[in-house]
Coordinates of C-alpha atoms in Angstrom, one line a residue:
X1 CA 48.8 11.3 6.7
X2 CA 48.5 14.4 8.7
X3 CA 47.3 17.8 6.6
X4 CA 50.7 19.7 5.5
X5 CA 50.9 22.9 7.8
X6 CA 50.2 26.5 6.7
X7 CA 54.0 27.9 5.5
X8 CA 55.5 29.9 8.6
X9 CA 57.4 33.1 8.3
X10 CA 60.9 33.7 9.0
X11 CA 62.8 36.6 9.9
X12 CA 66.6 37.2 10.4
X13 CA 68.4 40.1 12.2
X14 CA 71.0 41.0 13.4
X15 CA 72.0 39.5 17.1
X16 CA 75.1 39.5 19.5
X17 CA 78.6 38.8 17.4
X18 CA 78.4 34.9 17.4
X19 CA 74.3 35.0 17.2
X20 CA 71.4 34.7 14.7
X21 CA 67.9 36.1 15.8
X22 CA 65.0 33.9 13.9
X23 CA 61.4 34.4 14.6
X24 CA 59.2 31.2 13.8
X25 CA 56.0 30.2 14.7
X26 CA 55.5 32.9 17.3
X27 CA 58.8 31.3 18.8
X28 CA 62.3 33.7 19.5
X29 CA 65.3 31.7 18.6
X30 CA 68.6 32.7 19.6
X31 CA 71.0 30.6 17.3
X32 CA 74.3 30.7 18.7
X33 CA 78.0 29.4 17.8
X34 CA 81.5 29.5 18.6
X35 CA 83.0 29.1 15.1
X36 CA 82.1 31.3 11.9
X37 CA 79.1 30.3 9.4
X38 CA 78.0 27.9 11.8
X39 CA 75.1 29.8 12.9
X40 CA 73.7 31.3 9.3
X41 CA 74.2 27.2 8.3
X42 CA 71.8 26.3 10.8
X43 CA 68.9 29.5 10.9
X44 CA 67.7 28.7 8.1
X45 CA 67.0 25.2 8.9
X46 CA 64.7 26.4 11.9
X47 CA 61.7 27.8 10.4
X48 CA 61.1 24.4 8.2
X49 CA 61.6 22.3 11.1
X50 CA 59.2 23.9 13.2
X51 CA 56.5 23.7 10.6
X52 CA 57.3 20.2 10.0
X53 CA 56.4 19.2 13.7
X54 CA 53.2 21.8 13.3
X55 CA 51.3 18.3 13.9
X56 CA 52.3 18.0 17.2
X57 CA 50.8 21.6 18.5
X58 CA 52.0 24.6 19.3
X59 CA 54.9 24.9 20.2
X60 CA 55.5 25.0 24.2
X61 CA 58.1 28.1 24.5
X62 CA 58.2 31.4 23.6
X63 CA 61.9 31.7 23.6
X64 CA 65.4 29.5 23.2
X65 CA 68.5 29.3 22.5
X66 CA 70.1 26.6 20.1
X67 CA 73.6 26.2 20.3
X68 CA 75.4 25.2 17.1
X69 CA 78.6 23.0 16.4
X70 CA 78.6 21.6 20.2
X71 CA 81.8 19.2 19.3
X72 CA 82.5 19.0 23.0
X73 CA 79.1 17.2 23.7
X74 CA 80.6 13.9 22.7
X75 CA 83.5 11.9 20.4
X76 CA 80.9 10.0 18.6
X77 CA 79.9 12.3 15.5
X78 CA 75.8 11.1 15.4
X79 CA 75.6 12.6 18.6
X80 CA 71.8 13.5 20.3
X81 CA 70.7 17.0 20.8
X82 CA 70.8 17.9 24.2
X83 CA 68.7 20.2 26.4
X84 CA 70.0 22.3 28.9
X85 CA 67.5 25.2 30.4
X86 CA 66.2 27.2 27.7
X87 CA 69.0 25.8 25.1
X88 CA 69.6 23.3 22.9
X89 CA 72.8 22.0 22.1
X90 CA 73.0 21.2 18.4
X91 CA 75.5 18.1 17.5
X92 CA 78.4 19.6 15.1
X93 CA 77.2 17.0 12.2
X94 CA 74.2 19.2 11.7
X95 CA 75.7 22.5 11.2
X96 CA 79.2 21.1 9.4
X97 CA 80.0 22.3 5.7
X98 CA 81.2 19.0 4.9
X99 CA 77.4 17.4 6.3
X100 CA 75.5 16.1 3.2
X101 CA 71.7 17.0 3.1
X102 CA 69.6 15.4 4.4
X103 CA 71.4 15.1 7.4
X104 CA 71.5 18.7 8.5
X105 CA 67.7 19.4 8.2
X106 CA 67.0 15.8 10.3
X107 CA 69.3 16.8 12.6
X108 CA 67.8 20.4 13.0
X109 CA 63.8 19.0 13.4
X110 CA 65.7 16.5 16.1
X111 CA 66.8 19.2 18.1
X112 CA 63.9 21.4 18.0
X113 CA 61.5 18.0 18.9
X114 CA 62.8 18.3 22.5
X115 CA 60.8 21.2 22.7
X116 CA 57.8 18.9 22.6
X117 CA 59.3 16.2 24.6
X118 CA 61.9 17.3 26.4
X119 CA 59.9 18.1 29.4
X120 CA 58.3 15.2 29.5
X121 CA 60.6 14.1 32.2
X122 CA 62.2 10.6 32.1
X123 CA 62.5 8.7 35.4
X124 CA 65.5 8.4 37.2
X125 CA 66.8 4.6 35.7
X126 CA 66.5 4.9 31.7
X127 CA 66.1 1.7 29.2
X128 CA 68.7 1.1 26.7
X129 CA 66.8 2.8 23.9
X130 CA 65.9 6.1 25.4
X131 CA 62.2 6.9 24.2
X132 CA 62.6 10.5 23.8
X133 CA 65.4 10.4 21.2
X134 CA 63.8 7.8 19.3
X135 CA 60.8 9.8 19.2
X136 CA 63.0 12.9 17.8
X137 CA 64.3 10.7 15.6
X138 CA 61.3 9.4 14.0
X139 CA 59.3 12.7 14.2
X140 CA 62.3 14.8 12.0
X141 CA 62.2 12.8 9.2
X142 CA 58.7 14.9 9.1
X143 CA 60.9 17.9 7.9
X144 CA 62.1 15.7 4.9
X145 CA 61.3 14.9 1.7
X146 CA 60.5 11.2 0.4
X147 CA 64.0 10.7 -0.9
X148 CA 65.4 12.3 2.4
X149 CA 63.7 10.3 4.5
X150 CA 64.3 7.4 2.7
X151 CA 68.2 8.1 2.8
X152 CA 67.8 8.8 6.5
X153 CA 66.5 5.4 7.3
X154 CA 68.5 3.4 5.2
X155 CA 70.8 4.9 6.8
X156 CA 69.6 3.4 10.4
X157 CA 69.7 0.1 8.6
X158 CA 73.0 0.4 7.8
X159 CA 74.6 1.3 10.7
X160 CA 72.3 -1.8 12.6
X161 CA 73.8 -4.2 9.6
X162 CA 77.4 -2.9 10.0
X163 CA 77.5 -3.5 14.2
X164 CA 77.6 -7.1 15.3
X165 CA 77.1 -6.0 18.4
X166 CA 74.5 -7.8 20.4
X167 CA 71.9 -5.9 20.8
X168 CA 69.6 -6.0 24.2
X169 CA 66.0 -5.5 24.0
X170 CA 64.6 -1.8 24.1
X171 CA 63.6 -1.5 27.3
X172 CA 66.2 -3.2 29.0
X173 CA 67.5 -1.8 32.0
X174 CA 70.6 -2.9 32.8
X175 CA 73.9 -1.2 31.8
X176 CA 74.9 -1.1 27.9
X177 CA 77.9 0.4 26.0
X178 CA 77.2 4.5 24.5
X179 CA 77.5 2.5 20.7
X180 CA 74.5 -0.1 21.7
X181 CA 72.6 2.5 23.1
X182 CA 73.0 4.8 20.1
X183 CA 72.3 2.3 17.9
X184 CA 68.9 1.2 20.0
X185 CA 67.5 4.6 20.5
X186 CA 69.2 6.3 17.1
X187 CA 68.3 4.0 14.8
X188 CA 66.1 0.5 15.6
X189 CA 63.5 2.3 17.8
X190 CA 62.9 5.1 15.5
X191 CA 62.7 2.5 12.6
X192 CA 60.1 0.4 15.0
X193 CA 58.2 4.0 15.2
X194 CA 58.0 4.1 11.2
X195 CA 57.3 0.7 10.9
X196 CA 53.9 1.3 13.9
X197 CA 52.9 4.1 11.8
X198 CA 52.3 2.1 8.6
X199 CA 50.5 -0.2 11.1
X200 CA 48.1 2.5 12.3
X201 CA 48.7 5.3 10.6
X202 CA 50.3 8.8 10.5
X203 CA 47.1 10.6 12.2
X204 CA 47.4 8.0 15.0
X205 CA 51.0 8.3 15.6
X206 CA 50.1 12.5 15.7
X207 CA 47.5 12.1 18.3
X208 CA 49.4 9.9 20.4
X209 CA 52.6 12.0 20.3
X210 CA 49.9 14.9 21.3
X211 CA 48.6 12.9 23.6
X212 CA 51.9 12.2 25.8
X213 CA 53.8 15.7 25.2
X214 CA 50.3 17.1 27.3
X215 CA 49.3 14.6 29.5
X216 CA 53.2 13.7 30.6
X217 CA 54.8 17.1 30.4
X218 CA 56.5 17.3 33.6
X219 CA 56.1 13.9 35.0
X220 CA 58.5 11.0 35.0
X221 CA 57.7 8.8 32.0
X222 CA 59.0 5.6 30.3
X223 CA 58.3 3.6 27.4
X224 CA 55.2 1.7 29.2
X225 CA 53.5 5.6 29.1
X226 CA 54.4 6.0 25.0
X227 CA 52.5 2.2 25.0
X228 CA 50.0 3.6 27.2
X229 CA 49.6 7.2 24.4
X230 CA 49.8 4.5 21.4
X231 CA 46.4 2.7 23.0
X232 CA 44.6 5.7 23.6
X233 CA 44.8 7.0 20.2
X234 CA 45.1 3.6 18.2
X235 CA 44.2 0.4 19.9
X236 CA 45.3 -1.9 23.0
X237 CA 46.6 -4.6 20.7
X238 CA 49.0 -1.7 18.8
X239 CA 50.5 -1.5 21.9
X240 CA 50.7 -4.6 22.8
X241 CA 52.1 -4.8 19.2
X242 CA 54.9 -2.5 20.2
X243 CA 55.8 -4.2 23.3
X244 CA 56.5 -7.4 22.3
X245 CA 59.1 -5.3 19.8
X246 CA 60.7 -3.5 22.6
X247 CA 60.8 -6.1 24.7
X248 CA 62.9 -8.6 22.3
X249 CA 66.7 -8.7 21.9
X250 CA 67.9 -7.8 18.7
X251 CA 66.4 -7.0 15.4
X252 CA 66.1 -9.7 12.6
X253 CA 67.9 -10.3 9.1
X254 CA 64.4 -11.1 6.7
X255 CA 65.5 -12.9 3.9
X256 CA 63.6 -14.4 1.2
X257 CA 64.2 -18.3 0.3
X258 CA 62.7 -20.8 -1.9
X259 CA 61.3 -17.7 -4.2
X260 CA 58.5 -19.7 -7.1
X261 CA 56.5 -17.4 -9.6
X262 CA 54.0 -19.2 -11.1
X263 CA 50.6 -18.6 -12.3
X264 CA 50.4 -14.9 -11.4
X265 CA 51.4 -15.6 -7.8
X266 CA 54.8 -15.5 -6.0
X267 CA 55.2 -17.5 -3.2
X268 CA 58.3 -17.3 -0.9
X269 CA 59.5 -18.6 2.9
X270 CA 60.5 -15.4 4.6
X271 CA 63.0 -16.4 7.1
X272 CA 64.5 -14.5 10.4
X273 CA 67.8 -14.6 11.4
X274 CA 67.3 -13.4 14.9
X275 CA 67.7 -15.8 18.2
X276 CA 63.6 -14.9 19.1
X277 CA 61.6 -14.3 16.0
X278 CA 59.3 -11.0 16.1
X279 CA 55.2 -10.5 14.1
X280 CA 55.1 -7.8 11.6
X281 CA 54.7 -6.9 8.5
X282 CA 57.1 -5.8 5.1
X283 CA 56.9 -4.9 2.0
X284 CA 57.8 -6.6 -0.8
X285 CA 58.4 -5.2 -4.3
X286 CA 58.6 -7.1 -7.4
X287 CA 60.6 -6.6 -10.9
X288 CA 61.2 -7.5 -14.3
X289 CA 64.5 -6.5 -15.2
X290 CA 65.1 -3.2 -13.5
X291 CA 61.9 -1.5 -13.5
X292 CA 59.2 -2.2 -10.8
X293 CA 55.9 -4.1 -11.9
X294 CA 54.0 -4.6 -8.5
X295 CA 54.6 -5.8 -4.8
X296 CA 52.6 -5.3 -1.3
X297 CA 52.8 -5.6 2.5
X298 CA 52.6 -9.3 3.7
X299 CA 53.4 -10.0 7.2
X300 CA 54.7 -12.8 9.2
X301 CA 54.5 -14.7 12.0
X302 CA 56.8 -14.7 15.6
X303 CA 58.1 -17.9 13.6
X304 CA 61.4 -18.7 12.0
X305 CA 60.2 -19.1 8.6
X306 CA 56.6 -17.6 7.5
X307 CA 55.4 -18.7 3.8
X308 CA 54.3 -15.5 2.0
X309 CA 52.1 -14.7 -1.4
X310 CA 51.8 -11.8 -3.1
X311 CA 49.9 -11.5 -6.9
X312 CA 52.6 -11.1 -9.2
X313 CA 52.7 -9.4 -12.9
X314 CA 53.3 -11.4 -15.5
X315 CA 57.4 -11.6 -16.0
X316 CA 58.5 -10.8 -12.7
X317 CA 61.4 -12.2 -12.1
X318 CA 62.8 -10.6 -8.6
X319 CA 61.8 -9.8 -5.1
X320 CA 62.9 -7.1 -3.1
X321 CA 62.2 -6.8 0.8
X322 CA 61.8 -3.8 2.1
X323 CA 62.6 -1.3 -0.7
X324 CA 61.6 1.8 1.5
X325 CA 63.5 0.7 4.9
X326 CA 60.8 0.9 7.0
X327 CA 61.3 -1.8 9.2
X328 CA 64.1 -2.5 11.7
X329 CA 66.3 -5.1 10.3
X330 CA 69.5 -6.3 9.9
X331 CA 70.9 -6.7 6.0
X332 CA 73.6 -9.5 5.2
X333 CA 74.5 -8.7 1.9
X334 CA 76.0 -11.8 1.0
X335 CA 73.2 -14.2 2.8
X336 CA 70.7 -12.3 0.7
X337 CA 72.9 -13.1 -2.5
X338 CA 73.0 -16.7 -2.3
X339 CA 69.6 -17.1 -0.9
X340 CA 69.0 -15.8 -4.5
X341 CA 66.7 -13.4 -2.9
X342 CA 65.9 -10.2 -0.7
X343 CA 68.2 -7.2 -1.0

């Protein structure tokens, strides 16, 4: 993982009537609102973001504005940031009393990643999942802690278990509803971005976010120049990796089947309930009763059903895919129940 940054400094004083003055890593933040307490619910939030995307440089202004509570953006209340000039338009879920941590902080370090990517200009057709906001997405859960983060992404699985909406691959290019597209770029393409960096690594995924907020800022980009940033700073066949993700409908349901412990070893069939099967990896954590006594990453094949090992402690006696949500999946609760196996 990237080094943790140096602490940054933060100062408040007094602004205009509905404004917040914060100073941050040599940056001048305006923080705005139209309704009380919305504004010192959101300062504070600024300085910690900013430190926790430190790894992608520094950061490329002097000077914004974010604009807090911005209801009128959009009915759906997971709303993306959006950049307008020198401002940022905060979604109301991240500044709302009611908003349960961790949202508010992910949210926040969201918003303030468009600073690094926002002027990386997108071309004038988009895919379905819009790279940008998937990169936002996965970069803020930087500014969590494990638990957070963790929250955050089961989160993404959640809402991808409770659609049964059909989802098109990534970079598809024809026209999809506002609820498939949120889902694509707010939740299974940032999962696909956690589930790369346990592939190659957090220092990779840093260089290569580097790599296209420089080399792309103000040029029309797509996903094929994030591919193109992944193989400079990883390998060709990481990218390739990514590709064949992005470029396949839907996301699969892994369950578990056939599950044997014996002789220190489990042994499963991992099957995927998806039309075209994708190649990864997950992990797998085993127990004995409730508390954990092993597990490990195994990965299967573009195949329906991929046969699995893992060592196993003596006593183990369940299975448990993907205990950290880092993959994009689908869960079916009940499937996984009388598989007898999974989640």
């Amino acid at each position: 993982r990237a080094a943790a940054a140096p602490a940054l400094p933060l100062q408040l004083r007094a602004g205009p009537a509905a404004s917040v003055i914060v100073e941050a890593a040599g940056v001048h933040v305006t923080v705005v609102s139209v309704a009380p307490g919305e504004r010192e619910l959101l300062a504070p939030l600024v300085a910690p973001a900013l430190e926790a995307l430190a790894p992608l440089g520094p950061v490329p202004v002097s000077s914004l504005r974010l604009i807090a509570g911005a209801r009128f953006l959009s009915d759906q209340p997971d709303a993306m940031p959006a950049a307008l000039g020198d401002a940022i338009l905060v979604p109301w879920t991240a500044v709302s009393p009611a908003a349960a941590p961790p949202a508010p902080r992910h949210l926040a370090a969201r918003s303030l990643a468009r600073l690094w990517f926002g002027g990386v200009v997108p071309p004038g057709g988009h895919a379905a999942a819009t790279w940008w906001d998937a990169i936002a997405g996965y970069v803020a859960l930087w500014a969590l802690s494990p638990d957070e983060a963790r929250a955050v992404r089961r989160g993404w699985i959640a809402a991808l278990s409770s659609s049964r909406a059909a989802l098109p691959a990534a970079r598809y290019r024809g026209t999809v509803s506002s609820a498939v597209a949120g889902l694509l770029s707010g939740a299974a393409a940032p999962l696909l971005l956690v589930a790369l960096e346990d592939r190659i690594g957090r220092d990779a995924m840093v260089a290569a976010l580097r790599h296209l907020s420089t080399r792309r800022r103000g040029l029309p980009s797509t996903w094929d120049d994030v591919l193109d940033a992944i193989a400079a700073a990883a390998t060709r066949a990481d990218a390739d990796w990514l590709r064949a993700w992005l470029d396949t409908p839907g996301v699969p349901d892994l369950q578990l089947r056939d599950i044997r412990f014996s002789e220190g070893t489990l042994r499963a069939d991992l099957v995927q309930f998806v039309d075209r099967p994708f190649r990864g990896a997950v992990e797998l954590a085993l127990y004995r009763g409730a508390p954990r006594v092993g597990g490990g990453r195994v990965e299967y094949a573009a195949a329906t059903l991929s046969t699995v090992t893992l060592p196993a402690p003596a006593g183990a006696d369940r299975v448990v895919i993907d205990p950290d949500a880092r993959v994009p999946r689908r869960v079916d609760l009940l499937a996984s129940h009388l598989g007898g196996g999974g989640d």
